């Protein structure tokens, strides 16, 4: 009666995939509540999918004597001769032929009933396996425990459910990996680190996030322990860069399929195409679709990013056709608009991309990108005025001048003094393709003008600010090199010091002036 009451108290609510476990009142001989929660004797007879998921995330109940009252397992007399038998923690492990020991993760000991159960048969076994005595009632036959364990772990039903358990654990591990990838994708976080070896202190955002999640996820923790154990040979880790790319591609295909499904329902769409050169000097072709969804909202979605080896109109058209054919986009009937920049390969009326598309679909109206067009108009207008060019040239020089660390620190210091309750701002370089960058710089100067003037005054009168010198460049670069020789560095410092002293003399100063005059004349 008491055990049935505990079952009702412990498992009183299953909802939304989570199990609410209240703290029962237990005898003093029982384990603490955190271990009781996975006591197999207290599991309900009929396990729902939510409960199976809940218990699969916990490790089997394998307490040590040190965790029990009196530091020992309960014992009992088995015959009239007074022979005493009890469970022993050594049964948690199996000795292999090479002398090594491996953990029997299927054994789960119940301190409440002093019985051992088959954890995996109880959770993951087929109907026949779940009828095994170790899955239903457990066993306290400690006289024959070695024989029972050996026979059970080689039985076909147990082997099959072990495979089921491995599949279930792999699914749980893969779910955690996918959640970590989704998190990094949403937050736009780089996945990989410079050193992803096991002994690295920082293995990159993805692997460190997986390590953090494993603290609260037992199957993932066990999986990572197997990977990091010496001499372990793992078939699949799910953590390699190849696995990451495969999972990311699968997720991107799912997202793209949903977008294209919405586009198909819309029935009409327009495209926005642009190219940009990446860090490896490869032209990247971006393909964006603009459509109206079922709620009447305008959506812009990236469909593909592809390399464009041929930057001509024909090359752009070939990439366009490859993308639309690959994702079955019916552009010949449903495309109604196309927007690009003013590049000749895009808008040329004879061989540009827009002309080649209109030859197949005359309804695909071409519109020059308004933002790009406005940027060109403003830039060309300002270039026509000498005063404007001089003004922005001076501003660009000020921005470049203040980029040095010491000068930036002075500017931030005066912002704190002049505008103590306002956000500190930095001056950023102009962008040739984004006129709004000019506006941002002018806005910072307008808002922090007094701080800027005070900073320039201090810098102009100071003597300890960094100034570039060709004489010190060689020694500066050498002092920052990886393979530095102390003696050679001292010699370079002495040489630089001697050259600077020569320049400060009358003869050295005259030579510098004459060299400058000669350079100006030439």
XYZ file of C-alpha atoms in Angstrom:
522
model
C 0.000 0.000 0.000
C 2.781 2.376 0.867
C 4.536 1.790 -2.474
C 1.356 2.391 -4.459
C 0.832 5.618 -2.516
C 4.349 6.758 -3.434
C 3.685 6.006 -7.099
C 0.590 8.200 -7.028
C 2.500 11.030 -5.346
C 5.612 10.877 -7.523
C 3.951 10.543 -10.935
C 0.922 12.782 -10.639
C 1.133 14.828 -13.799
C 2.315 14.304 -17.344
C 1.788 17.184 -19.739
C 3.498 18.986 -22.573
C 6.261 16.383 -22.637
C 7.385 17.081 -19.050
C 6.921 15.138 -15.815
C 6.102 16.880 -12.553
C 7.717 14.989 -9.698
C 6.782 15.911 -6.158
C 8.971 15.068 -3.181
C 7.608 12.007 -1.353
C 8.101 11.176 2.299
C 10.353 8.114 2.412
C 11.897 5.956 5.127
C 15.379 6.789 6.416
C 16.873 3.784 4.659
C 15.953 5.174 1.255
C 18.149 7.214 -1.025
C 17.836 11.005 -1.371
C 15.013 12.172 -3.663
C 17.235 13.016 -6.726
C 18.158 9.307 -6.996
C 14.633 8.127 -6.161
C 13.297 9.883 -9.224
C 14.921 7.207 -11.371
C 14.224 4.270 -9.055
C 12.845 1.640 -11.492
C 10.564 0.153 -8.829
C 8.660 3.425 -8.652
C 7.951 3.686 -12.363
C 4.329 3.316 -13.458
C 3.402 -0.002 -15.011
C 2.298 1.674 -18.253
C 4.860 4.191 -19.467
C 3.677 6.934 -21.795
C 5.978 8.335 -24.480
C 6.510 11.431 -22.301
C 7.637 9.324 -19.347
C 9.904 7.184 -21.538
C 11.485 10.378 -22.849
C 11.836 11.704 -19.292
C 13.539 8.593 -17.907
C 15.735 8.147 -20.983
C 17.326 11.519 -20.232
C 18.414 10.232 -16.823
C 21.172 7.754 -16.113
C 20.260 4.311 -14.716
C 19.968 4.170 -10.941
C 23.356 2.757 -9.896
C 24.033 3.975 -6.341
C 27.290 3.220 -4.543
C 27.457 2.010 -0.937
C 28.758 5.426 0.122
C 25.444 6.926 -0.964
C 23.411 4.548 1.217
C 22.650 4.512 4.873
C 25.332 2.658 6.857
C 27.415 2.669 3.636
C 26.242 -0.785 2.578
C 23.627 -2.520 0.450
C 20.777 -4.268 2.345
C 21.537 -7.944 3.086
C 19.339 -10.966 3.735
C 19.758 -14.558 4.922
C 19.038 -17.071 2.154
C 19.152 -20.422 3.977
C 19.167 -22.133 7.372
C 22.968 -22.087 7.484
C 22.918 -18.336 7.791
C 24.474 -17.474 4.443
C 24.023 -13.753 3.802
C 23.666 -12.357 0.313
C 23.383 -8.756 -0.972
C 23.818 -6.682 -4.079
C 27.320 -5.385 -4.879
C 28.456 -2.462 -6.982
C 30.795 -4.734 -8.969
C 27.752 -6.029 -10.870
C 27.531 -2.615 -12.562
C 30.587 -3.613 -14.619
C 31.478 -6.414 -17.013
C 35.022 -7.695 -17.375
C 36.142 -8.116 -20.980
C 38.584 -10.664 -22.361
C 41.408 -8.099 -22.384
C 40.919 -7.396 -18.692
C 39.154 -4.060 -19.127
C 35.866 -3.258 -17.446
C 32.835 -1.672 -19.127
C 29.764 -0.299 -17.443
C 26.537 -2.313 -17.705
C 24.320 0.670 -18.359
C 21.265 -1.573 -18.514
C 21.358 -2.517 -14.828
C 19.293 -0.251 -12.594
C 19.195 -0.945 -8.856
C 16.127 -0.092 -6.737
C 17.002 0.768 -3.168
C 13.316 0.951 -2.267
C 12.781 -2.766 -2.967
C 16.392 -3.997 -2.929
C 16.036 -5.375 -6.470
C 17.890 -4.928 -9.749
C 16.099 -4.295 -13.060
C 16.900 -4.189 -16.755
C 16.681 -0.457 -17.484
C 16.626 -0.763 -21.273
C 14.131 -3.661 -21.493
C 11.764 -1.721 -19.254
C 11.996 1.432 -21.363
C 12.801 0.407 -24.923
C 12.054 -3.295 -25.155
C 9.586 -4.889 -27.537
C 6.404 -6.346 -25.938
C 8.101 -9.722 -25.378
C 11.165 -8.134 -23.758
C 8.976 -6.037 -21.449
C 7.468 -9.275 -20.067
C 10.885 -10.456 -18.845
C 11.096 -10.752 -15.037
C 13.958 -8.225 -14.904
C 11.761 -5.684 -16.695
C 8.532 -6.271 -14.729
C 9.415 -7.066 -11.108
C 13.189 -7.126 -11.030
C 15.121 -9.726 -9.054
C 16.628 -10.096 -5.594
C 18.007 -13.588 -6.250
C 21.547 -12.643 -5.295
C 22.605 -16.281 -5.025
C 22.268 -16.643 -8.794
C 22.805 -13.012 -9.788
C 25.927 -13.696 -11.875
C 24.160 -16.391 -13.875
C 21.010 -14.288 -14.342
C 22.953 -11.241 -15.525
C 25.098 -13.252 -17.955
C 22.108 -15.059 -19.449
C 20.036 -11.918 -19.758
C 22.609 -9.726 -21.488
C 23.127 -12.320 -24.274
C 19.425 -13.058 -24.779
C 17.996 -12.054 -28.215
C 15.267 -9.909 -26.663
C 17.779 -7.926 -24.630
C 20.128 -7.474 -27.586
C 17.245 -6.180 -29.695
C 16.110 -3.703 -27.055
C 19.725 -2.593 -26.585
C 19.686 -1.627 -30.240
C 16.371 0.165 -29.675
C 17.886 1.999 -26.763
C 20.920 2.999 -28.805
C 18.635 4.333 -31.532
C 16.606 6.288 -28.972
C 19.748 7.725 -27.350
C 21.178 8.688 -30.741
C 17.951 10.503 -31.526
C 18.122 12.428 -28.259
C 21.773 13.316 -28.912
C 20.962 14.416 -32.446
C 18.097 16.571 -31.169
C 20.516 18.400 -28.874
C 23.001 18.890 -31.714
C 20.260 20.275 -33.964
C 19.046 22.635 -31.222
C 22.601 23.919 -30.774
C 22.941 24.485 -34.529
C 19.596 26.310 -34.645
C 20.688 28.530 -31.755
C 23.973 29.479 -33.409
C 22.178 30.097 -36.717
C 19.542 32.370 -35.165
C 22.176 34.320 -33.210
C 24.527 34.475 -36.243
C 27.345 32.921 -34.215
C 30.387 31.329 -35.862
C 30.458 27.578 -35.260
C 34.080 26.506 -35.307
C 37.166 27.409 -33.325
C 40.822 27.676 -34.235
C 41.664 24.556 -32.210
C 38.926 21.928 -31.807
C 41.096 19.201 -30.298
C 39.895 17.535 -27.102
C 42.629 19.125 -24.995
C 41.859 22.641 -26.272
C 40.617 25.166 -23.693
C 38.283 26.741 -26.262
C 36.996 24.451 -29.024
C 34.693 27.005 -30.642
C 31.127 28.173 -30.022
C 29.358 25.022 -31.204
C 31.392 22.442 -29.286
C 31.472 24.590 -26.153
C 27.678 24.979 -26.341
C 27.318 21.202 -26.684
C 29.539 20.806 -23.627
C 27.306 23.189 -21.673
C 24.116 21.361 -22.727
C 25.609 18.019 -21.675
C 25.540 19.152 -18.034
C 21.748 18.913 -18.192
C 21.394 16.049 -20.681
C 22.531 12.585 -19.511
C 22.710 10.805 -22.915
C 24.708 13.690 -24.393
C 27.040 13.689 -21.374
C 27.634 9.953 -21.757
C 28.227 10.417 -25.486
C 30.857 13.106 -24.882
C 32.550 10.989 -22.218
C 32.877 8.114 -24.697
C 34.408 10.456 -27.271
C 36.929 11.926 -24.853
C 37.898 8.606 -23.210
C 41.317 7.356 -24.159
C 41.364 4.556 -26.664
C 37.673 4.873 -27.504
C 36.793 4.259 -31.133
C 33.566 6.059 -31.981
C 31.664 5.277 -35.141
C 29.711 8.538 -35.325
C 30.070 11.610 -33.108
C 27.536 13.942 -34.815
C 29.944 16.774 -33.920
C 32.396 16.916 -36.822
C 32.395 19.780 -39.297
C 31.036 17.365 -41.922
C 28.065 16.450 -39.705
C 27.478 20.123 -38.952
C 27.377 20.971 -42.652
C 25.068 18.051 -43.432
C 22.605 19.057 -40.705
C 22.758 22.725 -41.701
C 22.065 21.825 -45.327
C 19.092 19.693 -44.278
C 17.683 22.521 -42.165
C 18.251 25.071 -44.929
C 16.450 22.798 -47.410
C 13.494 22.581 -45.024
C 13.343 26.357 -44.648
C 13.689 26.864 -48.391
C 10.920 24.335 -49.090
C 8.555 26.232 -46.795
C 9.417 29.543 -48.515
C 8.917 28.101 -51.998
C 5.618 26.581 -50.889
C 4.433 30.059 -49.829
C 5.676 31.489 -53.133
C 3.735 28.858 -55.062
C 0.567 29.698 -53.127
C 1.110 33.395 -53.867
C 1.186 32.693 -57.620
C 3.295 35.772 -58.458
C 6.694 36.997 -57.367
C 9.556 39.283 -58.279
C 13.293 38.723 -57.926
C 16.197 40.757 -56.557
C 19.642 39.687 -57.700
C 23.023 41.108 -56.803
C 26.620 39.960 -56.812
C 29.478 40.656 -54.459
C 33.078 39.485 -54.218
C 33.920 37.464 -51.108
C 37.235 37.311 -49.259
C 38.535 34.615 -51.644
C 37.826 36.930 -54.601
C 34.959 34.740 -55.867
C 31.859 36.446 -57.220
C 28.879 35.402 -55.072
C 25.429 35.497 -56.681
C 22.507 36.199 -54.314
C 19.001 35.226 -55.406
C 16.130 36.815 -53.440
C 12.393 36.383 -54.025
C 9.828 39.044 -53.114
C 6.178 37.965 -52.795
C 2.941 38.569 -50.893
C 2.008 35.878 -48.340
C -1.452 34.612 -47.352
C -1.802 37.376 -44.752
C -1.209 40.054 -47.376
C 2.255 40.964 -46.089
C 5.176 41.561 -48.437
C 8.013 39.100 -47.806
C 11.613 39.073 -49.048
C 13.420 35.764 -48.696
C 16.883 34.594 -49.690
C 16.571 31.459 -51.816
C 20.101 30.712 -52.927
C 23.706 31.844 -52.793
C 25.869 30.579 -55.644
C 29.249 31.263 -57.217
C 29.182 33.168 -60.506
C 32.388 32.373 -62.414
C 31.167 34.325 -65.469
C 30.206 37.960 -64.730
C 28.734 38.599 -68.186
C 25.005 38.831 -68.884
C 24.990 35.302 -70.307
C 26.877 33.968 -67.275
C 24.396 35.621 -64.897
C 21.481 34.200 -66.870
C 22.949 30.683 -66.746
C 23.258 30.865 -62.943
C 19.683 32.184 -62.780
C 18.406 29.237 -64.836
C 20.365 26.730 -62.764
C 18.824 28.023 -59.541
C 15.264 28.153 -60.865
C 15.544 24.672 -62.398
C 17.036 23.200 -59.227
C 14.250 24.512 -56.984
C 11.468 24.203 -59.608
C 10.614 27.912 -59.676
C 8.186 28.651 -62.517
C 9.648 32.027 -63.507
C 8.411 31.920 -67.101
C 4.780 32.195 -65.944
C 4.829 33.608 -62.391
C 7.717 36.134 -62.475
C 6.366 39.703 -62.762
C 9.298 41.879 -61.699
C 13.086 42.009 -61.534
C 15.306 44.510 -59.703
C 19.083 44.887 -60.009
C 21.748 47.558 -59.764
C 23.024 49.501 -62.750
C 25.762 47.101 -63.803
C 25.988 46.609 -67.553
C 25.750 42.814 -67.248
C 22.424 43.257 -65.447
C 20.543 45.996 -67.316
C 22.089 46.043 -70.803
C 19.232 46.234 -73.303
C 20.831 43.769 -75.724
C 22.646 41.096 -73.705
C 22.000 41.902 -70.043
C 20.298 39.582 -67.578
C 17.032 41.511 -67.588
C 16.811 41.343 -71.416
C 17.437 37.599 -71.514
C 14.702 37.057 -68.907
C 12.251 39.327 -70.747
C 12.860 37.398 -73.954
C 11.319 34.376 -72.210
C 8.849 36.297 -70.036
C 7.865 39.778 -71.318
C 5.794 40.444 -68.165
C 8.929 40.483 -65.981
C 9.164 44.260 -65.576
C 12.665 45.563 -64.864
C 13.200 48.219 -62.161
C 16.544 49.760 -61.370
C 17.131 49.360 -57.609
C 15.886 52.634 -56.115
C 18.315 52.635 -53.185
C 21.264 52.057 -55.515
C 20.025 54.714 -57.916
C 19.615 57.269 -55.121
C 23.130 56.526 -53.898
C 24.563 57.157 -57.387
C 22.648 60.439 -57.755
C 23.844 61.777 -54.395
C 27.465 60.734 -55.003
C 27.565 62.244 -58.502
C 25.925 65.451 -57.262
C 28.478 65.888 -54.493
C 31.350 65.144 -56.886
C 30.237 68.094 -59.035
C 30.878 70.571 -56.206
C 34.511 71.316 -55.271
C 33.589 72.632 -51.822
C 31.656 69.435 -51.034
C 34.540 67.236 -52.156
C 36.988 69.217 -50.001
C 34.607 69.076 -47.042
C 34.180 65.307 -47.136
C 37.890 64.907 -47.822
C 38.699 66.758 -44.603
C 36.145 64.707 -42.694
C 37.679 61.497 -44.059
C 41.134 62.664 -42.923
C 39.816 63.396 -39.423
C 38.208 59.944 -39.238
C 41.410 58.250 -40.352
C 43.499 60.376 -37.977
C 41.378 59.433 -34.956
C 41.444 55.691 -35.680
C 44.677 55.248 -33.702
C 44.053 53.697 -30.276
C 45.447 56.564 -28.177
C 43.562 59.188 -30.156
C 40.340 57.210 -29.963
C 40.796 56.963 -26.192
C 41.149 60.764 -25.980
C 37.963 61.254 -28.027
C 36.050 58.860 -25.766
C 37.431 60.594 -22.671
C 36.163 64.001 -23.772
C 32.782 62.510 -24.676
C 32.544 61.352 -21.073
C 33.471 64.831 -19.826
C 31.344 66.880 -22.214
C 28.341 64.552 -22.502
C 28.332 62.396 -19.329
C 24.809 61.024 -19.719
C 24.952 60.209 -23.420
C 26.089 57.185 -25.338
C 29.702 57.212 -26.520
C 30.124 57.202 -30.298
C 32.993 56.332 -32.644
C 33.869 57.715 -36.050
C 33.751 55.105 -38.823
C 35.141 55.243 -42.333
C 33.080 56.298 -45.329
C 31.700 53.627 -47.633
C 31.873 54.204 -51.386
C 28.709 52.178 -52.026
C 26.619 53.341 -49.041
C 26.027 57.089 -48.876
C 24.311 56.636 -45.505
C 27.776 56.072 -44.012
C 28.509 59.773 -44.668
C 25.376 60.699 -42.743
C 26.403 58.569 -39.759
C 29.823 60.210 -39.563
C 28.366 63.719 -39.804
C 25.808 62.870 -37.134
C 28.554 61.796 -34.715
C 30.509 65.012 -35.395
C 27.367 67.116 -34.908
C 26.435 65.419 -31.633
C 29.999 65.266 -30.239
C 31.449 68.435 -31.768
C 32.768 69.949 -28.494
C 34.391 66.648 -27.548
C 35.978 66.382 -31.018
C 37.456 69.912 -30.833
C 38.823 69.305 -27.345
C 40.353 65.987 -28.456
C 42.121 67.565 -31.448
C 43.432 70.361 -29.230
C 44.930 67.906 -26.755
C 46.402 65.712 -29.482
C 47.960 68.692 -31.284
C 49.665 69.911 -28.100
C 50.654 66.495 -26.766
C 54.092 64.933 -27.117
C 53.412 61.307 -26.335
C 51.021 60.409 -29.146
C 51.955 57.822 -31.718
C 53.319 59.085 -35.019
C 54.219 56.854 -37.897
C 57.856 56.768 -38.880
C 59.541 54.674 -41.538
C 62.571 54.449 -39.278
C 60.717 52.628 -36.517
C 58.620 50.441 -38.818
C 61.235 47.718 -39.185
C 61.905 47.358 -35.475
C 58.179 47.584 -34.674
C 57.320 44.746 -37.051
C 60.160 42.607 -35.731
C 59.119 43.074 -32.103
C 55.641 41.774 -33.038
C 56.905 38.712 -34.907
C 56.529 35.172 -33.538
C 60.157 34.083 -34.013
C 61.880 36.996 -32.268
C 65.557 36.945 -31.306
C 66.366 39.073 -28.256
C 69.884 40.040 -29.384
C 68.733 40.954 -32.898
C 65.908 43.036 -31.437
C 68.330 45.010 -29.298
C 70.502 45.704 -32.344
C 67.482 46.945 -34.337
C 66.482 49.225 -31.461
C 69.995 50.682 -31.331
C 69.998 51.254 -35.095
C 66.614 53.005 -34.972
C 67.752 55.141 -32.050
C 70.949 56.163 -33.876
C 69.028 57.095 -37.046
C 66.553 59.214 -35.079
C 69.411 61.040 -33.342
C 70.967 61.780 -36.733
C 67.681 63.204 -38.010
C 67.456 65.563 -35.033
C 70.876 67.048 -35.766
C 71.369 70.064 -38.052
C 72.853 67.959 -40.813
C 70.125 65.339 -40.594
C 67.367 67.947 -40.646
C 68.921 69.643 -43.699
C 69.120 66.307 -45.503
C 65.428 65.567 -44.820
C 64.410 69.010 -46.153
C 66.529 68.624 -49.269
C 65.124 65.148 -49.933
C 61.578 66.478 -49.590
C 62.296 69.358 -52.028
C 63.845 66.961 -54.517
C 60.822 64.614 -54.298
C 58.410 67.542 -54.811
C 60.300 68.770 -57.902
C 60.429 65.303 -59.464
